[in-house]
Short mmCIF file of C-alpha atoms and ligand atoms in Angstrom, two decimals:
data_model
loop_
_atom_site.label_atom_id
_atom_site.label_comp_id
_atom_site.label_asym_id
_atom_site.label_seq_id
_atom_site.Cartn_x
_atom_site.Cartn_y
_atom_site.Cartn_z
CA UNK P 42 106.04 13.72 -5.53
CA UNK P 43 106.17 14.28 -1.57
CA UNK P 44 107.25 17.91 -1.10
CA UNK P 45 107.89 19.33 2.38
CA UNK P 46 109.23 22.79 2.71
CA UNK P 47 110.36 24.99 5.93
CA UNK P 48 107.87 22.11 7.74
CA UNK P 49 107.81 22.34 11.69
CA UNK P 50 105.93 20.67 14.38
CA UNK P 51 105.01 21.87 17.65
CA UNK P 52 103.48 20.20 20.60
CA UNK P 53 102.49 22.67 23.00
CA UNK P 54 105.39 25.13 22.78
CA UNK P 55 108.30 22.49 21.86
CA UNK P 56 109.28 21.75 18.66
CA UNK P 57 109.48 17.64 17.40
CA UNK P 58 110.22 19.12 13.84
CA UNK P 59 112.23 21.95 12.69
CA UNK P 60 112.59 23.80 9.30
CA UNK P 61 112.21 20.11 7.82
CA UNK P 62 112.76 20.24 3.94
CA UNK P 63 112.92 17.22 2.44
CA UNK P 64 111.59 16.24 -1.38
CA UNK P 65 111.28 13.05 -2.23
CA UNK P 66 110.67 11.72 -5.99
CA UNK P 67 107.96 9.83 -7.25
CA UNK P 68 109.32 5.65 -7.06
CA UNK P 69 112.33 6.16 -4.53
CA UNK P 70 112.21 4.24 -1.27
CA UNK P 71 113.46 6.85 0.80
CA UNK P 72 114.92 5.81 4.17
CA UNK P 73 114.53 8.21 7.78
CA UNK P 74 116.50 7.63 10.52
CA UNK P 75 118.17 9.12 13.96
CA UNK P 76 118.05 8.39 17.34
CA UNK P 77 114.90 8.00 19.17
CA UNK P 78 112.66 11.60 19.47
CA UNK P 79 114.08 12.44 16.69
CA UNK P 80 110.97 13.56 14.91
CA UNK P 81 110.59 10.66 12.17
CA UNK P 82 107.44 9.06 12.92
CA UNK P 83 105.80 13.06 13.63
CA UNK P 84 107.51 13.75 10.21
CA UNK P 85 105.42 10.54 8.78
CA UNK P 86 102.45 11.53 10.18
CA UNK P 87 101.84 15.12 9.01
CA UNK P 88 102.58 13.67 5.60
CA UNK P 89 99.19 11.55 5.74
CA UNK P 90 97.70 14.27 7.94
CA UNK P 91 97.46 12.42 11.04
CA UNK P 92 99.06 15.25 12.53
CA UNK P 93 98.80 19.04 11.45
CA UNK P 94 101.61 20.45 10.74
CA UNK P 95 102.58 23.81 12.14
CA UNK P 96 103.95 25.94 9.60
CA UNK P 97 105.75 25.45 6.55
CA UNK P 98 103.76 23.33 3.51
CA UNK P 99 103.96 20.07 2.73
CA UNK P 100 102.68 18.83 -0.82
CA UNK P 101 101.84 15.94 -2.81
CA UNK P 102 102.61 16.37 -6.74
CA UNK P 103 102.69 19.67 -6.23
CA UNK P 104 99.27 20.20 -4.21
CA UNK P 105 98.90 20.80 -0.51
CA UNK P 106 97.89 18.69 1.22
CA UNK P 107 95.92 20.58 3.30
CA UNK P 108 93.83 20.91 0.42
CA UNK P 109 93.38 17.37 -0.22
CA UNK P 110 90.10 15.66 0.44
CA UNK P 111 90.79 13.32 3.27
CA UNK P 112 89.39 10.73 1.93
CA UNK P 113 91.45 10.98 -1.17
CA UNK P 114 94.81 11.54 0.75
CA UNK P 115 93.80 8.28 2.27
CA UNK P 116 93.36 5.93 -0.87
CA UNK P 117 96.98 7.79 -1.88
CA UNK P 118 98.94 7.06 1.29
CA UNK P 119 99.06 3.62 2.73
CA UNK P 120 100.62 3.59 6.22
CA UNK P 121 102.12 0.52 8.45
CA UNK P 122 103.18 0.60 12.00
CA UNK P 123 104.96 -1.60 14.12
CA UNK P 124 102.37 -3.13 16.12
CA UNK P 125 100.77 -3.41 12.64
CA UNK P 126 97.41 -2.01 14.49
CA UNK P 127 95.06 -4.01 12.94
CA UNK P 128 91.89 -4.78 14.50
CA UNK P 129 91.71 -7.67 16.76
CA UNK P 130 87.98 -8.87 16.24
CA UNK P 131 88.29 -8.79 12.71
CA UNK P 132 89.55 -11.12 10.36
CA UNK P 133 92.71 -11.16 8.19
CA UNK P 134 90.21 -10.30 5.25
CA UNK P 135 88.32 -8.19 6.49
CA UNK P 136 91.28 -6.20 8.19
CA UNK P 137 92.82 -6.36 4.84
CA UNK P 138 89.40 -5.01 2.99
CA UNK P 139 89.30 -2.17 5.40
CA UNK P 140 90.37 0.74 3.29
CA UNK P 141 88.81 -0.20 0.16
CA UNK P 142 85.34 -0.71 1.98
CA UNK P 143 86.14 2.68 3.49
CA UNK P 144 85.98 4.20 -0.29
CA UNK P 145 82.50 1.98 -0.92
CA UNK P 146 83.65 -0.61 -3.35
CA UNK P 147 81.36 -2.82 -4.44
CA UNK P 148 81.99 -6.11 -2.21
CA UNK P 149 82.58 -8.50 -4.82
CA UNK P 150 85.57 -5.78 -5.85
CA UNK P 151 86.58 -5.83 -2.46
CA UNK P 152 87.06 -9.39 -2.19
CA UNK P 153 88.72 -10.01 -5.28
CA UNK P 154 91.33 -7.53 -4.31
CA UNK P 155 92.14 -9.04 -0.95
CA UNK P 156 92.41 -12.64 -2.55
CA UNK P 157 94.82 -10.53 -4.84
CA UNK P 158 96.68 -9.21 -2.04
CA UNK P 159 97.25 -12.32 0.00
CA UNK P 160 98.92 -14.01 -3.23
CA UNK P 161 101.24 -11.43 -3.37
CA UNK P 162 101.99 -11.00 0.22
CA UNK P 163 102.64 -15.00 0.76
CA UNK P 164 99.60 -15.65 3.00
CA UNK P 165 97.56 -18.23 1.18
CA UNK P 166 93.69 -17.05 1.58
CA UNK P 167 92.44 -21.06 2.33
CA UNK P 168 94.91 -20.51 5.51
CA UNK P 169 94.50 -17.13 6.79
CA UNK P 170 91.54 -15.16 5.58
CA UNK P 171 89.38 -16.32 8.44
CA UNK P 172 92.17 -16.34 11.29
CA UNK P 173 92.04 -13.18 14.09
CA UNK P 174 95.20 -11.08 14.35
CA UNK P 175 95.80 -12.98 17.83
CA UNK P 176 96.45 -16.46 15.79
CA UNK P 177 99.05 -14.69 13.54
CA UNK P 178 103.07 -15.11 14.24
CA UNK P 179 104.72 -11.06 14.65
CA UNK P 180 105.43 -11.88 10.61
CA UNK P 181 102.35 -13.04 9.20
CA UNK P 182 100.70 -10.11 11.15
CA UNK P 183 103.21 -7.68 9.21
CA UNK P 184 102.15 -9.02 6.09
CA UNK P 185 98.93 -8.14 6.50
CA UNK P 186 99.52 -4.52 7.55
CA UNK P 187 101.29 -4.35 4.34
CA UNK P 188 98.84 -6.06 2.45
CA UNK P 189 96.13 -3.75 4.19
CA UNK P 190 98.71 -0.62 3.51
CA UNK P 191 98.48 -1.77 -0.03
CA UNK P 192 94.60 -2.30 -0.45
CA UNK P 193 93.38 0.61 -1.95
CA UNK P 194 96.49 0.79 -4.38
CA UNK P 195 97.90 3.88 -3.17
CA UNK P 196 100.71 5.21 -4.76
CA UNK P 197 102.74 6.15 -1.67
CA UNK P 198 103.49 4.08 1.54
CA UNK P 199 104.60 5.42 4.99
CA UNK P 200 105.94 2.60 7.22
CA UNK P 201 106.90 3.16 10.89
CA UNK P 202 109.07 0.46 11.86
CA UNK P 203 107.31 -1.90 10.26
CA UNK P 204 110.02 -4.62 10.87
CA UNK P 205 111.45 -3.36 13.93
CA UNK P 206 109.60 -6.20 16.52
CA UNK P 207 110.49 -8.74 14.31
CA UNK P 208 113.52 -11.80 14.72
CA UNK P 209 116.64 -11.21 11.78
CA UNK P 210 115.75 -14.13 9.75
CA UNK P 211 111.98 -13.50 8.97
CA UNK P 212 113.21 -9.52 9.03
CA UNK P 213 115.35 -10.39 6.54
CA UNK P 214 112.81 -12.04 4.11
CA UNK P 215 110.14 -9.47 4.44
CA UNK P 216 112.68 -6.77 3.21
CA UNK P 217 113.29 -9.24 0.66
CA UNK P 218 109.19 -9.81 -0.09
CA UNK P 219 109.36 -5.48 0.37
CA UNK P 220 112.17 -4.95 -2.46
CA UNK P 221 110.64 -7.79 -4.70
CA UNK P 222 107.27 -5.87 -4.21
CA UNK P 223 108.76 -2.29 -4.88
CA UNK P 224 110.75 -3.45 -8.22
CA UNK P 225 106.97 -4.19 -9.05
CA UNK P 226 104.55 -1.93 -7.91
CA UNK P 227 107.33 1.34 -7.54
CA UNK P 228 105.49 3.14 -4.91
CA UNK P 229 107.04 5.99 -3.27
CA UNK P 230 108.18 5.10 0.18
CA UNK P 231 109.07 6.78 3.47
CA UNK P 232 110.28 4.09 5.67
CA UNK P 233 111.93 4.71 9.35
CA UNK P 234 114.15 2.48 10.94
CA UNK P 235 116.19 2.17 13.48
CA UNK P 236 118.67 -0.72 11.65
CA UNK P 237 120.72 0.97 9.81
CA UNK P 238 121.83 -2.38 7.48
CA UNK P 239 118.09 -2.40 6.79
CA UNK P 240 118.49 1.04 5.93
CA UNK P 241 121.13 0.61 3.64
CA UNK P 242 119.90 -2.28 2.17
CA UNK P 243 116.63 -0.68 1.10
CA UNK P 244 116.39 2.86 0.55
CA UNK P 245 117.41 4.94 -2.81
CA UNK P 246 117.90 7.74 -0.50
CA UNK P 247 118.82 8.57 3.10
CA UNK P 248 117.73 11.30 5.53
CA UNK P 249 119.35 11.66 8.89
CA UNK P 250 117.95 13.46 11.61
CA UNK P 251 118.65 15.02 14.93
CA UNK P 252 116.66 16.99 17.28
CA UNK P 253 114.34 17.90 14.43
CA UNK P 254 115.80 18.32 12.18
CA UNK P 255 117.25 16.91 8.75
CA UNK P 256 121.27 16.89 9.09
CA UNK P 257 122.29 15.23 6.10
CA UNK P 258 120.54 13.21 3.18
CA UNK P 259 121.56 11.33 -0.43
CA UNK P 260 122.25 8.15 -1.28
CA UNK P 261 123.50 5.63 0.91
CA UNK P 262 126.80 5.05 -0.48
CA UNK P 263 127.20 8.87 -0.40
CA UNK P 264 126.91 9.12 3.38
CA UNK P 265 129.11 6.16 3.95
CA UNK P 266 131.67 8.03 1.72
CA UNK P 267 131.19 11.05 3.38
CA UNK P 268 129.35 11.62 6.63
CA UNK P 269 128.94 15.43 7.37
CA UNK P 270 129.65 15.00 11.23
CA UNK P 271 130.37 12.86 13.62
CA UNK P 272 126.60 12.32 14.33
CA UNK P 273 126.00 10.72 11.14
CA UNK P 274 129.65 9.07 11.65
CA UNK P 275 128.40 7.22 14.21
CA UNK P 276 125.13 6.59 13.27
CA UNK P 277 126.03 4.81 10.36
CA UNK P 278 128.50 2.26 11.91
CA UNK P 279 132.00 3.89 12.87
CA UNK P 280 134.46 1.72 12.14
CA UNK P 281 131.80 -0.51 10.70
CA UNK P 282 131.65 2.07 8.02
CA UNK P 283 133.93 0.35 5.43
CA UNK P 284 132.12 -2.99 5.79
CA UNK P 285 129.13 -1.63 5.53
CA UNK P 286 129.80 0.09 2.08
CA UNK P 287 130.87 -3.12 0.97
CA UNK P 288 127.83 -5.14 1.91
CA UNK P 289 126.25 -2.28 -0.73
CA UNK P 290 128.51 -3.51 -3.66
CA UNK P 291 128.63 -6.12 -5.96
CA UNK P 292 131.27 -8.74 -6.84
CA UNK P 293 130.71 -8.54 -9.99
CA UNK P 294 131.88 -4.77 -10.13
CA UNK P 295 135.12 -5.37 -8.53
CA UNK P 296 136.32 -8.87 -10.36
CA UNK P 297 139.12 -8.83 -12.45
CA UNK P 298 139.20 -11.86 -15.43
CA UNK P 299 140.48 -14.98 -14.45
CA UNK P 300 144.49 -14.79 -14.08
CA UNK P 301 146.80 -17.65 -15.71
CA UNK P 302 147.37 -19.62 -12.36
CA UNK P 303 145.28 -22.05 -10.58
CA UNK P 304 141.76 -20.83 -9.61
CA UNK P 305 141.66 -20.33 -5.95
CA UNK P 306 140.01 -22.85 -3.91
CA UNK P 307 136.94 -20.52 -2.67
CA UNK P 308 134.17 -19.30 -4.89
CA UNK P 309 132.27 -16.32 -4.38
CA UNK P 310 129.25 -15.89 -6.75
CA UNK P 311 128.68 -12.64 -8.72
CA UNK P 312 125.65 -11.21 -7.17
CA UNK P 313 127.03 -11.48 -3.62
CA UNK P 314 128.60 -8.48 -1.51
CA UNK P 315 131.81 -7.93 -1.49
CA UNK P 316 131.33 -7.74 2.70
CA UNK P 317 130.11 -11.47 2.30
CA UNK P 318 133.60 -12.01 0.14
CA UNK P 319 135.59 -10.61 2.63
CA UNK P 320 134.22 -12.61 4.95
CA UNK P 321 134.98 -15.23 3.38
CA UNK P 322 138.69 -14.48 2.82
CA UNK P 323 138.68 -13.98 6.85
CA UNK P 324 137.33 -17.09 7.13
CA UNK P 325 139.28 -19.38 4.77
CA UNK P 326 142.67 -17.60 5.23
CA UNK P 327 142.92 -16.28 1.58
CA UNK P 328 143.73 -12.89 -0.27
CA UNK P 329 141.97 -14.01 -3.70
CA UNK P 330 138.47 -15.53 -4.36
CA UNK P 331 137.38 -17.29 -7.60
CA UNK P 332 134.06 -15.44 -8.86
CA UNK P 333 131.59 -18.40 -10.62
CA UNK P 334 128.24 -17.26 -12.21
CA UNK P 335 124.88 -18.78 -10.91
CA UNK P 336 125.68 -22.00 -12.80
CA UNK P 337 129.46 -22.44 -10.66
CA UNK P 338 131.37 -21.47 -13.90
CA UNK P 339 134.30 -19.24 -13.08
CA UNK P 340 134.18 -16.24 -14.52
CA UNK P 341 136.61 -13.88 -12.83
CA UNK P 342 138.68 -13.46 -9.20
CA UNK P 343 138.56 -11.20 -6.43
CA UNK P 344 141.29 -9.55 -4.81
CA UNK P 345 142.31 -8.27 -1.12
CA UNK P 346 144.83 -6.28 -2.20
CA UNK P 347 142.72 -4.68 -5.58
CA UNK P 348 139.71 -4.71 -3.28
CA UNK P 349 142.06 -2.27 -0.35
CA UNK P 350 143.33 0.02 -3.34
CA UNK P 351 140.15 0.60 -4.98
CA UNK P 352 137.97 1.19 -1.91
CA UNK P 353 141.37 3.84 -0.91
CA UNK P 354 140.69 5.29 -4.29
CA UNK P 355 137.04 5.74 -4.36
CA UNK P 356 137.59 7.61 -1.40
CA UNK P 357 140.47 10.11 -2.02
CA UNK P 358 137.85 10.85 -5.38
CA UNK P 359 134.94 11.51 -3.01
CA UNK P 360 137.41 13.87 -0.90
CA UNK P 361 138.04 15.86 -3.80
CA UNK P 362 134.72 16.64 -4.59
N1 ATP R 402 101.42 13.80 20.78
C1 ATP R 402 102.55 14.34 21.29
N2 ATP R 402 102.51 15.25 22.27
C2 ATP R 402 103.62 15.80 22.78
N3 ATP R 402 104.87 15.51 22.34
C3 ATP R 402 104.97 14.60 21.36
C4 ATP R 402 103.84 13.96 20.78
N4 ATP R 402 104.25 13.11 19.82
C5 ATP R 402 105.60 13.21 19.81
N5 ATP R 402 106.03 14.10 20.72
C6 ATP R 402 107.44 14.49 20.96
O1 ATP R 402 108.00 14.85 19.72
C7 ATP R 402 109.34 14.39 19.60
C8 ATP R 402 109.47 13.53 18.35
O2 ATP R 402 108.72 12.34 18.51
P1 ATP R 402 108.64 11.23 17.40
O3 ATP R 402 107.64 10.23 17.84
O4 ATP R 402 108.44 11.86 16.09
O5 ATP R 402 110.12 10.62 17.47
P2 ATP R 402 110.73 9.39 16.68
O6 ATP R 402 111.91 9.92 15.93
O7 ATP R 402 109.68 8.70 15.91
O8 ATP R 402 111.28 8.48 17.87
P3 ATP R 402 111.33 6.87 18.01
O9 ATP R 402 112.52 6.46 17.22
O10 ATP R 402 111.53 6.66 19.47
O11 ATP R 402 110.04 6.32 17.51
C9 ATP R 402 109.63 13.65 20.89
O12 ATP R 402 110.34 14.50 21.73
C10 ATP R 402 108.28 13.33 21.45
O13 ATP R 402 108.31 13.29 22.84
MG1 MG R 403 108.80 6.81 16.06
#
């Protein structure tokens, strides 16, 4: 879906990009990240053509973009930024409507899709269609840069940091209101962040890069397993690294059925991480968990000591390939 191949960037005679070749498949949420200057956010925009690249190609199902209509390449690619940069004497609607009046749809279409747009997004239109951008909290202003990302139903979305200004609980539910929306809509995403648990959390695939360039990419779990360098090492937590693998699993891939003795005294439900069951054996002084389904049935247990060998295991395989 998003091709780019041998892609650089200059400014003046430095490079922000080098040799960048990256492909990314039609659906994934693929994550880019590195250390600030990196190149991400130049890498973003020479995708939607903000910026020209300059040399290599870059192409969308298999067409350049150069030779895209830029109006066309704009209903495709919906972009969000940090600051959200909507405009601050217009309107949540009308901020929302901006793309699809850009393309001359008729107004009543216009409308009905950013009625549409505030259901999904959580911002009730009785509420907020007719408040400014300066009455907004930093999250309800998000929203709407995603909702106006979204407007013209494009199938790919570029977000810069769209999170990154924002507190770790209301973070925290717009990546949950961004996964709910992707296991919906299944856009193609290129998302930079600098929180890597965000990172991890969302994205099908990973690309580091440094100076430029691309250093390593695949699936999360994959880079955890094995970082290529110390770079991406450190990058991706350290010594955090084993924690943050398990915040990535299930419990219900690592319980065992229910032994013959007495159920242990803390429950961990299925769907949670096994980083939030370690936690809790930290916290409660225990080496076993009871596992209880969403209805506090018990169902299976969890064990330090299976936990320690398996994660040892998974790795030694990962070593040998
Ligand atoms: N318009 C520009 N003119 C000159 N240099 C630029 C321009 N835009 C970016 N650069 C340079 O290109 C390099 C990459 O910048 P870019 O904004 O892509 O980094 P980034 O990875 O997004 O960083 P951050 O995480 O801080 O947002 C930097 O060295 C930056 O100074
Ligand atoms: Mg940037």
């Amino acid at each position: 879906m998003i091709e780019l191949c041998n892609v650089s960037k200059f400014f003046d005679q430095t490079p922000a990009v080098e040799e960048l070749t990256l492909s990314i498949p039609k659906g994934k949420f693929c994550a880019l990240v590195g250390t600030s200057g990196c190149g991400k956010s130049t890498t973003l925009r020479m995708i939607n053509r903000l910026l020209t690249h300059s040399s290599g190609e870059i192409e969308l199902d298999g067409q350049s973009i150069d030779a895209y209509d830029p109006v066309l390449l704009r209903r495709r690619i919906g972009y969000v930024i940090q600051n959200t940069g909507l405009f601050p004497h217009w309107n949540v609607a009308r901020n929302i409507g901006l793309v699809p009046r850009l393309l001359k749809w008729p107004t009543a279409q216009v409308n009905q899709r950013v009625e549409e747009l505030m259901g999904l997004l959580g911002l009730p239109v009785s509420e907020f269609a007719h408040k400014y951008p300066h009455q907004l909290s930093g999250g309800q202003a998000q929203r709407v840069g995603v909702a106006r990302a979204l407007a013209a139903d494009p199938d790919i979305l570029l977000m810069d940091e769209p999170f990154g200004a924002l507190d770790p609980i209301t973070r925290e539910k717009l990546q949950e209101m961004l996964m709910q929306l992707q296991a919906r809509l299944h856009k193609t995403i290129v998302f930079v962040t600098h929180d890597m648990d965000e990172a991890l959390r969302l994205a099908d695939m990973l690309v580091v890069m440094r100076d430029g360039r691309i250093v390593q990419q695949g699936t999360p779990l994959s880079l955890l397993q094995k970082p290529t360098d110390s770079f991406v090492d450190s990058l991706l937590g350290g010594l955090e690294r084993g924690l943050k693998q398990a915040s990535l699993t299930r419990v219900k891939d690592h319980m065992a059925p229910l032994g013959p003795h007495l159920p242990a005294q803390s429950r961990v439900m299925t769907e949670q991480t096994l980083r939030q069951a370690l936690s809790m054996m930290l916290r409660d002084h225990c080496e076993w968990l009871t596992v209880v389904d969403q209805h506090d049935v018990p169902v299976g247990e969890l064990s330090l000591r299976k936990l320690v060998k398996e994660a040892f295991q998974a790795q030694e395989k990962s070593r040998d390939v």
